[in-house]
Coordinates of C-alpha atoms in Angstrom, one line a residue:
Chain A
M1 CA 21.5 52.2 32.8
E2 CA 19.1 53.3 35.5
K3 CA 17.6 50.5 37.5
K4 CA 14.2 50.4 39.2
A5 CA 11.9 47.7 40.4
T6 CA 8.6 47.3 38.6
R7 CA 6.8 47.4 42.0
N8 CA 8.2 50.9 42.6
A9 CA 6.9 52.0 39.1
Y10 CA 3.6 50.5 40.0
G11 CA 3.3 52.8 43.1
E12 CA 4.2 55.8 41.0
A13 CA 1.8 54.8 38.2
L14 CA -1.1 54.6 40.7
V15 CA -0.4 58.2 41.8
K16 CA -0.4 59.2 38.1
I17 CA -3.8 57.6 37.3
G18 CA -5.2 58.7 40.7
A19 CA -4.5 62.3 39.8
A20 CA -6.4 61.9 36.5
N21 CA -9.4 59.9 37.9
D22 CA -10.9 60.3 41.4
K23 CA -12.7 57.0 41.1
V24 CA -9.4 55.2 41.4
V25 CA -9.0 53.7 44.9
V26 CA -6.3 51.4 46.2
L27 CA -6.6 48.5 48.7
D28 CA -3.7 46.7 50.3
A29 CA -3.4 43.9 52.8
D30 CA -0.8 45.3 55.2
L31 CA 2.0 45.3 52.6
A32 CA 1.9 48.9 51.3
N33 CA 5.5 49.3 52.2
A34 CA 6.4 46.3 49.9
T35 CA 3.9 46.5 47.1
M36 CA 4.7 50.3 47.0
T37 CA 1.1 51.3 47.2
L38 CA 2.5 53.4 50.1
T39 CA 3.3 56.0 47.4
F40 CA -0.4 56.3 46.5
K41 CA -1.4 56.3 50.2
K42 CA 0.9 59.4 50.8
A43 CA -0.6 61.2 47.8
Y44 CA -4.3 60.2 48.4
P45 CA -4.8 59.0 51.9
E46 CA -8.6 59.3 51.7
R47 CA -8.6 56.9 48.7
F48 CA -6.3 54.3 50.3
F49 CA -8.0 51.4 52.2
D50 CA -5.9 49.0 54.3
C51 CA -7.7 45.7 54.6
G52 CA -5.3 44.2 57.1
I53 CA -3.9 40.8 56.7
A54 CA -7.0 39.4 55.0
E55 CA -6.5 39.1 51.3
A56 CA -9.7 37.3 50.5
N57 CA -11.7 40.1 52.1
M58 CA -9.7 42.7 50.3
V59 CA -10.7 41.2 46.9
D60 CA -14.4 40.9 47.7
M61 CA -14.6 44.4 49.3
A62 CA -13.0 45.6 46.0
A63 CA -15.7 43.7 44.1
G64 CA -18.4 45.5 46.1
M65 CA -16.7 48.9 45.7
S66 CA -16.5 48.4 42.0
T67 CA -20.3 48.0 41.9
M68 CA -20.6 51.5 43.3
G69 CA -18.6 53.0 40.5
L70 CA -15.2 53.0 42.0
I71 CA -12.1 51.5 40.2
P72 CA -10.3 49.5 42.9
F73 CA -6.7 48.4 42.6
C74 CA -5.9 45.6 45.0
S75 CA -2.4 44.9 45.9
T76 CA -0.6 42.2 47.8
F77 CA 2.2 39.6 47.0
A78 CA 1.6 37.5 43.9
V79 CA 1.9 34.4 46.0
F80 CA -1.4 35.4 47.7
A81 CA -3.2 35.2 44.4
G82 CA -3.7 31.6 45.5
R83 CA -5.0 32.6 48.8
S84 CA -7.6 35.0 47.3
Y85 CA -8.3 32.9 44.2
D86 CA -11.9 32.0 44.9
Q87 CA -12.6 35.7 45.5
I88 CA -10.8 36.7 42.3
R89 CA -12.7 33.9 40.4
N90 CA -16.2 34.1 41.9
G91 CA -16.2 37.5 43.4
V92 CA -14.7 39.5 40.6
C93 CA -14.3 37.6 37.3
Y94 CA -17.6 35.7 37.3
S95 CA -19.4 39.1 37.4
R96 CA -16.7 40.7 35.2
F97 CA -16.4 43.4 37.8
N98 CA -14.0 46.3 37.2
V99 CA -11.3 45.4 39.7
K100 CA -7.6 45.5 39.1
F101 CA -5.0 43.4 40.7
G102 CA -1.4 44.8 41.0
F103 CA 0.4 41.9 42.6
S104 CA 4.1 42.3 43.4
H105 CA 6.9 40.0 44.4
A106 CA 6.4 37.5 41.7
G107 CA 9.1 35.0 40.7
V108 CA 12.3 33.7 42.3
T109 CA 13.8 37.3 42.4
V110 CA 11.8 37.8 45.7
G111 CA 15.0 36.4 47.1
E112 CA 15.7 35.7 50.7
D113 CA 12.0 35.2 51.8
G114 CA 12.2 31.9 50.0
G115 CA 9.9 29.6 48.1
S116 CA 6.8 30.2 50.3
H117 CA 6.8 33.7 49.0
Q118 CA 7.9 33.3 45.4
A119 CA 4.9 33.0 43.1
L120 CA 5.7 30.8 40.2
E121 CA 2.1 29.9 39.4
D122 CA 0.2 33.2 39.3
L123 CA 0.1 33.5 35.6
A124 CA -1.3 30.1 35.2
L125 CA -4.0 30.8 37.7
M126 CA -4.9 34.1 36.1
R127 CA -4.8 33.0 32.5
V128 CA -7.6 30.4 32.9
L129 CA -10.1 33.0 34.3
P130 CA -12.6 34.1 31.6
G131 CA -12.4 37.8 30.9
M132 CA -9.2 38.4 32.9
T133 CA -6.5 40.5 31.2
V134 CA -3.0 39.4 32.3
L135 CA -0.2 41.9 32.1
V136 CA 3.5 41.4 32.9
P137 CA 5.5 44.6 32.5
S138 CA 9.1 44.1 31.6
D139 CA 10.5 47.3 33.2
A140 CA 9.5 50.5 35.0
N141 CA 8.2 52.4 32.0
E142 CA 6.2 49.5 30.7
T143 CA 4.7 49.2 34.2
I144 CA 3.3 52.7 33.9
Q145 CA 1.9 51.8 30.5
C146 CA 0.3 48.7 31.9
V147 CA -1.4 50.6 34.8
E148 CA -2.6 53.3 32.5
A149 CA -4.0 50.7 30.2
A150 CA -5.6 48.8 33.0
V151 CA -7.7 51.7 34.2
K152 CA -9.1 52.1 30.7
I153 CA -10.2 48.4 30.5
E154 CA -13.7 47.8 31.8
G155 CA -13.2 44.5 33.6
P156 CA -10.6 42.6 35.7
V157 CA -6.9 43.1 35.0
Y158 CA -3.9 41.3 36.6
I159 CA -0.6 43.1 36.7
R160 CA 2.5 41.2 37.8
T161 CA 5.4 43.2 39.3
C162 CA 8.7 42.2 40.9
R163 CA 10.9 43.3 43.7
L164 CA 14.3 43.2 42.0
P165 CA 15.5 46.5 40.5
T166 CA 16.1 46.0 36.8
P167 CA 17.1 48.3 33.9
V168 CA 14.7 50.9 32.7
Y169 CA 14.5 50.9 28.9
D170 CA 13.1 53.7 26.7
P171 CA 9.3 53.3 26.4
Q172 CA 8.1 51.4 23.3
P173 CA 4.7 51.9 21.7
F174 CA 2.3 50.0 23.9
E175 CA -1.0 48.3 23.0
V176 CA -2.7 45.7 25.2
G177 CA -2.5 42.3 23.4
K178 CA 0.4 43.3 21.1
G179 CA 3.8 41.8 21.5
V180 CA 6.9 44.1 21.1
V181 CA 9.8 43.0 18.8
L182 CA 12.8 44.0 20.8
K183 CA 15.3 42.5 18.2
D184 CA 14.5 40.9 14.9
G185 CA 16.2 37.7 13.9
K186 CA 15.8 34.7 11.6
D187 CA 17.4 31.6 13.2
A188 CA 15.3 31.3 16.3
V189 CA 12.8 33.4 18.3
L190 CA 12.7 33.9 22.0
F191 CA 9.4 35.1 23.6
T192 CA 10.1 36.7 27.0
C193 CA 7.9 38.4 29.6
G194 CA 8.7 40.4 32.7
I195 CA 12.0 41.5 34.1
L196 CA 14.0 38.8 32.3
K197 CA 14.1 41.2 29.3
E198 CA 17.7 42.3 30.2
Q199 CA 18.9 38.6 30.2
A200 CA 17.0 37.8 27.0
L201 CA 18.7 40.6 25.2
L202 CA 22.1 39.6 26.6
A203 CA 21.5 36.1 25.4
A204 CA 20.8 37.4 21.9
D205 CA 24.1 39.3 21.9
L206 CA 26.0 36.3 23.0
L207 CA 24.3 34.1 20.4
A208 CA 24.9 36.7 17.7
A209 CA 28.6 36.4 18.4
Q210 CA 28.3 32.7 17.7
G211 CA 26.5 33.2 14.5
V212 CA 22.9 32.6 15.7
D213 CA 20.5 35.4 14.8
L214 CA 17.9 35.3 17.6
A215 CA 14.7 37.4 17.5
V216 CA 13.6 38.6 20.9
I217 CA 9.9 39.4 21.5
N218 CA 8.6 41.0 24.7
I219 CA 5.1 39.8 25.6
H220 CA 3.6 42.2 28.1
T221 CA 0.1 40.8 27.6
I222 CA -0.1 37.2 28.4
K223 CA -3.9 37.4 27.8
P224 CA -5.3 38.3 25.4
F225 CA -2.3 36.8 23.7
D226 CA -0.8 38.1 20.4
E227 CA -1.3 34.9 18.4
A228 CA -0.7 36.6 15.1
L229 CA 2.8 37.8 16.0
A230 CA 3.7 34.4 17.6
R231 CA 2.6 32.6 14.4
T232 CA 4.5 35.0 12.1
Y233 CA 7.7 34.4 14.0
A234 CA 7.2 30.7 14.4
A235 CA 6.8 30.4 10.7
K236 CA 9.8 32.6 10.0
C237 CA 12.3 31.3 12.6
K238 CA 11.1 27.6 13.0
N239 CA 12.9 27.4 16.3
V240 CA 10.7 28.8 19.1
F241 CA 11.8 29.4 22.7
T242 CA 10.0 31.0 25.7
L243 CA 11.4 32.6 28.8
E244 CA 9.6 33.4 32.0
E245 CA 10.2 33.7 35.7
H246 CA 7.3 31.3 36.3
S247 CA 6.7 27.6 36.1
V248 CA 7.0 26.2 32.7
I249 CA 3.5 24.9 33.3
G250 CA 0.6 27.3 32.5
G251 CA 2.3 30.6 31.8
L252 CA 3.9 32.4 28.8
G253 CA 5.4 29.2 27.4
D254 CA 2.0 27.5 27.2
A255 CA 0.4 30.6 25.7
V256 CA 3.0 30.6 23.0
A257 CA 2.7 26.8 22.5
S258 CA -1.1 27.0 22.1
A259 CA -0.7 29.7 19.5
V260 CA 2.1 28.3 17.3
I261 CA 1.2 24.6 17.3
G262 CA 0.7 23.6 13.7
H263 CA 2.4 26.7 12.3
G264 CA 5.7 25.4 11.0
V265 CA 7.6 25.0 14.3
E266 CA 10.5 22.6 14.2
K267 CA 11.9 23.1 17.7
F268 CA 10.0 24.3 20.8
H269 CA 11.5 24.7 24.2
K270 CA 10.2 26.5 27.3
I271 CA 12.7 28.1 29.7
G272 CA 11.2 28.7 33.2
V273 CA 11.1 27.0 36.5
N274 CA 10.8 23.3 35.9
D275 CA 7.9 22.3 38.2
V276 CA 9.6 22.9 41.5
F277 CA 9.2 25.6 44.2
G278 CA 11.8 28.3 44.8
Q279 CA 14.1 28.8 47.8
S280 CA 15.9 31.4 49.8
G281 CA 19.0 33.2 48.4
K282 CA 20.1 36.5 46.9
A283 CA 18.0 37.4 43.9
L284 CA 20.9 37.3 41.5
V285 CA 22.1 34.0 42.9
L286 CA 18.6 32.6 42.4
L287 CA 18.6 33.8 38.8
E288 CA 21.7 31.7 38.2
E289 CA 20.4 28.7 40.2
Y290 CA 17.3 28.5 37.9
G291 CA 19.1 29.2 34.6
F292 CA 17.9 32.7 34.0
T293 CA 21.1 34.6 33.3
G294 CA 21.9 35.7 29.8
P295 CA 24.8 33.2 29.3
Q296 CA 22.7 30.3 30.6
I297 CA 19.8 31.2 28.3
A298 CA 22.1 31.5 25.3
E299 CA 23.6 28.1 26.1
N300 CA 20.2 26.5 26.6
I301 CA 19.0 27.8 23.3
K302 CA 22.2 26.8 21.5
S303 CA 21.9 23.2 22.9
H304 CA 18.5 22.9 21.1
L305 CA 19.5 24.1 17.7
Chain B
M1 CA -47.5 47.9 53.1
E2 CA -49.8 46.3 55.8
I3 CA -48.4 43.4 57.7
Q4 CA -51.1 41.1 56.2
A5 CA -50.2 42.1 52.7
L6 CA -46.6 41.3 53.4
E7 CA -47.5 38.0 54.9
E8 CA -49.5 37.3 51.8
K9 CA -46.5 38.1 49.6
A10 CA -44.4 35.8 51.7
R11 CA -47.0 33.0 51.1
L12 CA -46.8 33.6 47.4
V13 CA -43.0 33.5 47.4
R14 CA -43.1 30.2 49.3
Q15 CA -45.3 28.8 46.6
D16 CA -42.8 30.1 44.0
I17 CA -40.0 28.3 45.9
I18 CA -41.9 25.0 45.8
R19 CA -42.9 25.3 42.1
M20 CA -39.4 26.4 41.0
T21 CA -37.4 23.7 42.8
S22 CA -40.0 21.0 41.9
M23 CA -40.0 22.0 38.2
A24 CA -36.2 22.2 38.1
G25 CA -35.9 18.9 40.0
S26 CA -33.2 20.4 42.1
G27 CA -32.4 23.5 44.2
H28 CA -32.5 24.5 47.9
P29 CA -36.0 24.8 49.3
G30 CA -35.2 24.5 53.0
G31 CA -33.0 27.6 53.4
S32 CA -35.1 29.5 51.0
L33 CA -38.3 29.0 53.0
S34 CA -36.5 30.1 56.2
A35 CA -35.3 33.3 54.5
T36 CA -38.5 34.3 52.8
D37 CA -40.0 36.6 55.4
T38 CA -36.9 38.7 55.6
L39 CA -36.5 39.0 51.9
V40 CA -40.2 40.0 51.4
A41 CA -39.9 42.6 54.2
L42 CA -36.7 44.1 52.6
Y43 CA -37.9 44.3 49.0
F44 CA -41.6 45.3 49.7
E45 CA -41.1 47.6 52.7
I46 CA -37.6 48.4 53.9
M47 CA -35.3 49.0 51.0
N48 CA -35.3 52.0 48.8
V49 CA -35.5 50.1 45.4
D50 CA -37.6 50.5 42.3
P51 CA -37.9 47.7 39.7
A52 CA -38.7 50.3 37.1
D53 CA -35.3 52.0 37.8
E54 CA -33.3 49.0 38.9
K55 CA -29.9 50.4 38.2
N56 CA -30.5 53.7 40.1
P57 CA -27.1 54.4 41.8
D58 CA -28.9 55.7 44.9
R59 CA -30.8 52.6 45.5
D60 CA -30.3 50.4 48.6
R61 CA -28.4 47.1 47.9
F62 CA -29.1 43.5 48.9
V63 CA -26.5 40.7 48.7
L64 CA -27.8 37.2 49.3
S65 CA -24.5 35.9 50.7
K66 CA -26.2 32.5 51.2
G67 CA -26.6 32.3 47.5
H68 CA -28.2 28.9 47.5
A69 CA -31.4 30.5 48.8
A70 CA -31.8 31.9 45.2
P71 CA -35.3 30.6 44.9
A72 CA -36.5 32.9 47.7
L73 CA -34.7 35.8 46.1
Y74 CA -36.1 35.0 42.6
G75 CA -39.6 34.6 44.0
T76 CA -39.4 37.9 45.8
L77 CA -37.9 39.8 42.8
C78 CA -40.6 38.3 40.6
E79 CA -43.4 39.2 42.9
R80 CA -41.9 42.7 43.2
G81 CA -41.9 43.1 39.4
Y82 CA -38.3 42.8 38.4
F83 CA -38.9 40.3 35.7
P84 CA -42.0 38.6 34.1
R85 CA -43.4 35.5 35.6
E86 CA -42.6 33.2 32.6
H87 CA -38.9 33.2 33.7
M88 CA -39.8 31.3 36.8
E89 CA -40.3 28.0 35.0
T90 CA -36.8 28.3 33.5
F91 CA -35.0 28.2 36.9
R92 CA -31.8 26.2 36.6
Q93 CA -32.2 25.5 32.9
L94 CA -29.9 26.3 30.0
H95 CA -29.8 30.1 29.2
S96 CA -32.1 31.0 32.0
I97 CA -31.7 34.4 33.8
L98 CA -32.4 32.4 36.9
Q99 CA -29.2 30.5 37.5
G100 CA -28.7 27.9 40.2
H101 CA -27.1 30.7 42.2
P102 CA -27.8 34.5 41.7
D103 CA -25.9 36.0 38.7
V104 CA -25.6 39.8 38.6
K105 CA -25.0 39.7 34.9
K106 CA -28.1 37.7 34.1
C107 CA -30.9 38.5 36.6
P108 CA -32.5 42.0 37.0
G109 CA -32.5 43.1 40.6
V110 CA -29.5 41.0 41.7
D111 CA -26.8 43.2 43.1
A112 CA -24.0 40.5 43.4
S113 CA -23.3 37.0 42.1
T114 CA -23.1 34.7 45.1
G115 CA -22.9 31.1 46.0
S116 CA -19.3 30.7 47.1
L117 CA -20.1 31.1 50.8
G118 CA -18.6 34.0 52.7
Q119 CA -18.1 36.2 49.7
G120 CA -21.4 38.1 49.8
I121 CA -20.9 39.7 53.1
S122 CA -17.5 40.8 52.1
M123 CA -18.8 42.3 48.9
A124 CA -21.6 44.0 50.8
A125 CA -19.0 45.5 53.2
G126 CA -17.2 46.9 50.1
M127 CA -20.4 48.4 48.8
A128 CA -21.1 50.1 52.2
L129 CA -17.5 51.3 52.4
A130 CA -17.8 52.8 48.8
A131 CA -21.1 54.5 49.7
K132 CA -19.5 56.1 52.7
H133 CA -16.4 57.1 50.6
L134 CA -18.6 58.7 48.0
G135 CA -20.8 60.4 50.6
K136 CA -23.9 58.5 49.5
K137 CA -26.9 57.4 51.5
N138 CA -27.3 53.8 50.2
H139 CA -27.9 51.3 52.9
V140 CA -26.5 47.8 52.2
Y141 CA -28.2 44.6 53.4
T142 CA -26.8 41.2 53.3
M143 CA -28.1 37.8 54.5
I144 CA -25.7 35.1 55.6
G145 CA -26.4 31.6 56.7
D146 CA -25.4 30.0 60.0
G147 CA -23.5 27.2 58.2
E148 CA -21.9 29.9 56.1
S149 CA -20.6 31.6 59.3
Q150 CA -18.1 28.8 59.5
E151 CA -16.2 30.5 56.6
G152 CA -13.3 32.6 57.9
L153 CA -14.2 35.3 55.3
V154 CA -17.4 36.1 57.2
W155 CA -15.2 37.2 60.1
E156 CA -12.7 39.0 58.0
A157 CA -15.5 41.0 56.5
S158 CA -17.0 41.6 60.0
M159 CA -13.7 42.9 61.3
A160 CA -13.5 45.3 58.4
A161 CA -17.1 46.4 58.8
A162 CA -16.4 47.5 62.4
H163 CA -13.1 49.0 61.5
Y164 CA -14.6 51.2 58.9
K165 CA -17.6 52.0 61.1
L166 CA -20.1 50.8 58.5
D167 CA -23.3 51.9 60.1
N168 CA -24.9 51.7 56.6
L169 CA -24.4 47.9 56.6
T170 CA -26.9 45.4 58.0
V171 CA -25.9 41.8 58.2
I172 CA -28.8 39.4 58.7
L173 CA -28.1 35.9 60.0
D174 CA -30.7 33.4 58.8
H175 CA -30.3 31.2 61.8
N176 CA -32.2 28.0 61.1
G177 CA -29.7 25.8 62.8
L178 CA -29.2 23.3 59.9
Q179 CA -26.7 22.8 57.1
I180 CA -26.1 20.1 54.5
D181 CA -24.4 17.5 56.8
G182 CA -26.6 18.0 59.8
S183 CA -27.2 20.6 62.6
N184 CA -24.6 23.4 63.1
D185 CA -23.8 21.8 66.4
E186 CA -23.0 18.4 64.8
V187 CA -21.0 19.8 61.9
M188 CA -19.1 22.8 63.4
S189 CA -20.6 24.6 66.4
L190 CA -21.1 28.3 66.1
G191 CA -20.8 28.7 69.8
D192 CA -22.3 31.8 71.2
I193 CA -23.0 33.6 67.9
K194 CA -24.4 36.6 69.6
A195 CA -21.4 37.1 71.8
K196 CA -19.2 36.6 68.8
A197 CA -21.0 39.3 66.8
L198 CA -20.9 41.7 69.7
A199 CA -17.2 41.0 70.2
F200 CA -16.6 41.8 66.5
G201 CA -18.1 45.2 67.0
Y202 CA -21.6 44.8 65.7
D203 CA -24.7 46.4 67.1
V204 CA -26.7 43.2 67.6
I205 CA -30.4 42.6 67.5
E206 CA -31.9 39.1 68.1
V207 CA -35.3 38.2 66.7
A208 CA -37.0 35.4 68.5
D209 CA -39.1 34.4 65.5
G210 CA -37.5 35.4 62.2
N211 CA -40.5 34.0 60.4
D212 CA -42.9 36.4 62.1
M213 CA -43.4 39.4 59.8
R214 CA -44.0 41.9 62.7
Q215 CA -40.8 40.9 64.5
V216 CA -38.8 40.9 61.2
L217 CA -40.0 44.4 60.4
D218 CA -39.4 45.8 63.9
A219 CA -35.8 44.6 63.7
L220 CA -35.2 45.9 60.2
R221 CA -36.7 49.3 61.1
A222 CA -34.6 49.7 64.3
P223 CA -32.6 52.9 63.9
A224 CA -28.9 52.5 63.0
C225 CA -26.4 52.7 65.8
P226 CA -23.9 55.4 64.7
G227 CA -20.5 54.1 63.9
K228 CA -21.4 50.4 64.1
P229 CA -22.6 47.9 61.6
R230 CA -25.8 46.1 62.5
Y231 CA -26.1 42.3 62.9
I232 CA -29.6 40.8 63.2
I233 CA -30.0 37.2 64.3
M234 CA -33.2 35.9 62.7
N235 CA -34.0 32.7 64.5
T236 CA -35.9 30.9 61.7
I237 CA -37.2 27.4 60.8
K238 CA -35.6 25.6 57.9
G239 CA -38.4 24.6 55.5
K240 CA -40.8 27.1 57.2
G241 CA -44.4 26.7 55.9
V242 CA -44.2 23.2 54.5
S243 CA -44.9 20.7 57.3
Y244 CA -42.8 17.8 56.0
M245 CA -39.8 20.1 55.4
E246 CA -39.7 22.0 58.7
N247 CA -36.5 21.4 60.7
Q248 CA -35.6 18.5 58.4
V249 CA -32.0 18.7 57.3
G250 CA -32.7 16.5 54.3
W251 CA -34.6 19.3 52.5
H252 CA -31.5 21.6 52.4
G253 CA -30.7 20.8 48.8
K254 CA -33.4 18.4 47.5
A255 CA -36.4 19.3 45.4
P256 CA -39.9 17.9 46.1
D257 CA -41.4 15.6 43.4
A258 CA -44.7 16.4 41.9
E259 CA -46.8 14.7 44.6
L260 CA -44.9 16.3 47.5
A261 CA -45.0 19.7 45.7
A262 CA -48.7 19.4 45.4
R263 CA -49.0 18.7 49.1
A264 CA -46.7 21.6 49.9
L265 CA -48.7 24.0 47.7
K266 CA -51.9 22.9 49.3
E267 CA -50.5 23.8 52.7
L268 CA -49.4 27.1 51.3
E269 CA -52.8 28.0 50.0
G270 CA -54.3 31.1 51.7

């Protein structure tokens, strides 16, 4: 299966929407080579604005640009969502300005750069902001769908992408706020977001061999969250699991928990990073270290059934 | 508008500031009174704006980066006709269009929500950059505080303004020398602010008395320096126009009670 990082797809998607809409502009903070906005810069140099290593200013400049009718996409590493948080909150979201955030290098799969550069809290930070749409594409094709959707939303949108190349699946029908059932099942349900989709599906295969019928649901929209789908599967499967390359605090797991509480759940368990920071290592080694490989996920789920 | 007429408007806005903060029982009169003359000059004389067509995309923009001076902005916008006077008594109250700090979603004439210091100048730079990109003639004005200039973001924005040659941006420093905890020099010295602004690539004008309408107008009317953003140091007096507030740090964020308000309004009578 072809592999591609969602950050690369993000750069390509920007070119695509940039071709269709000349109001789209892209801002970066000296990371165009890494966030892959370089792809857009090459296609539309006059619509690319490097802000230097000054993320806070990038976000507020984008806020100002949006008031003049432009549609700015800001890009940097997801870990700098913290650094520019006041600007995202007060500069953009408080006014519901039409600014998009395509932040890359989320999660432990950043790899060797280590814990200082591995955002494990960005979804929590973004979810609590009123009016913010939070998207976590699970592969390259879904990244393009997320970017195309973001430009149609009037208001702030956060798109989380990753550095590690992961399998590119056939595109599924996409609607903001609607989960995607990747595999139906009746014994337990696993809600996953982002590039762990491959591992989630592998876990389902491994569990199937052991007689456990696991449903796998991809949540590309953390907010607004598909509460109806979550409740349907909670009622149907009773055993609910969540999987995210993010802290177990404040991300997908908590979104699912808030939705399904009181809806017939018997077992609930969040799989994520357990309230610690990341560390250096090869991306695949780190996946193993934090329990994110298919076999580990299968074992984890089995242990709770 | 004649100088005298502008001075009269400034006097009315100062009365508004006293009434609003006193009625609300909170707010920031000191830094509002220091900023008043510049705001009146901008909205009544300098900027291309029209309250009857307040969303016109070709209008000039103003961002009150020192958002706590909201009473001065609201007084100016009200006197300029952006909203009816009855709103003035709702300042800082539930459901008011006049929030404690300016809210672009709620108040007509407000171009950006501010209050978190350092952000307004950055947004203003973004507006100016967008205007240039779109080939438009809008001029963008922003007012920052001297205490606010301790925020790193002010300097990030300044660097970007020079880098992108934003000669359609005017940054106005309301330099009254005081902030919540004391004087700038006691809290965190600004050093040679003029040299800093010059070093960051601004075309700098210093106004000896930023509460003198003639001097304020002369500075705001000075032709732009091609390729450089403008930085105007308005040397002002915190609490200007109310004798017991002038140069008193205690009036940064405190409202006058009814008796003191009456005294202030008497002083501000024509």
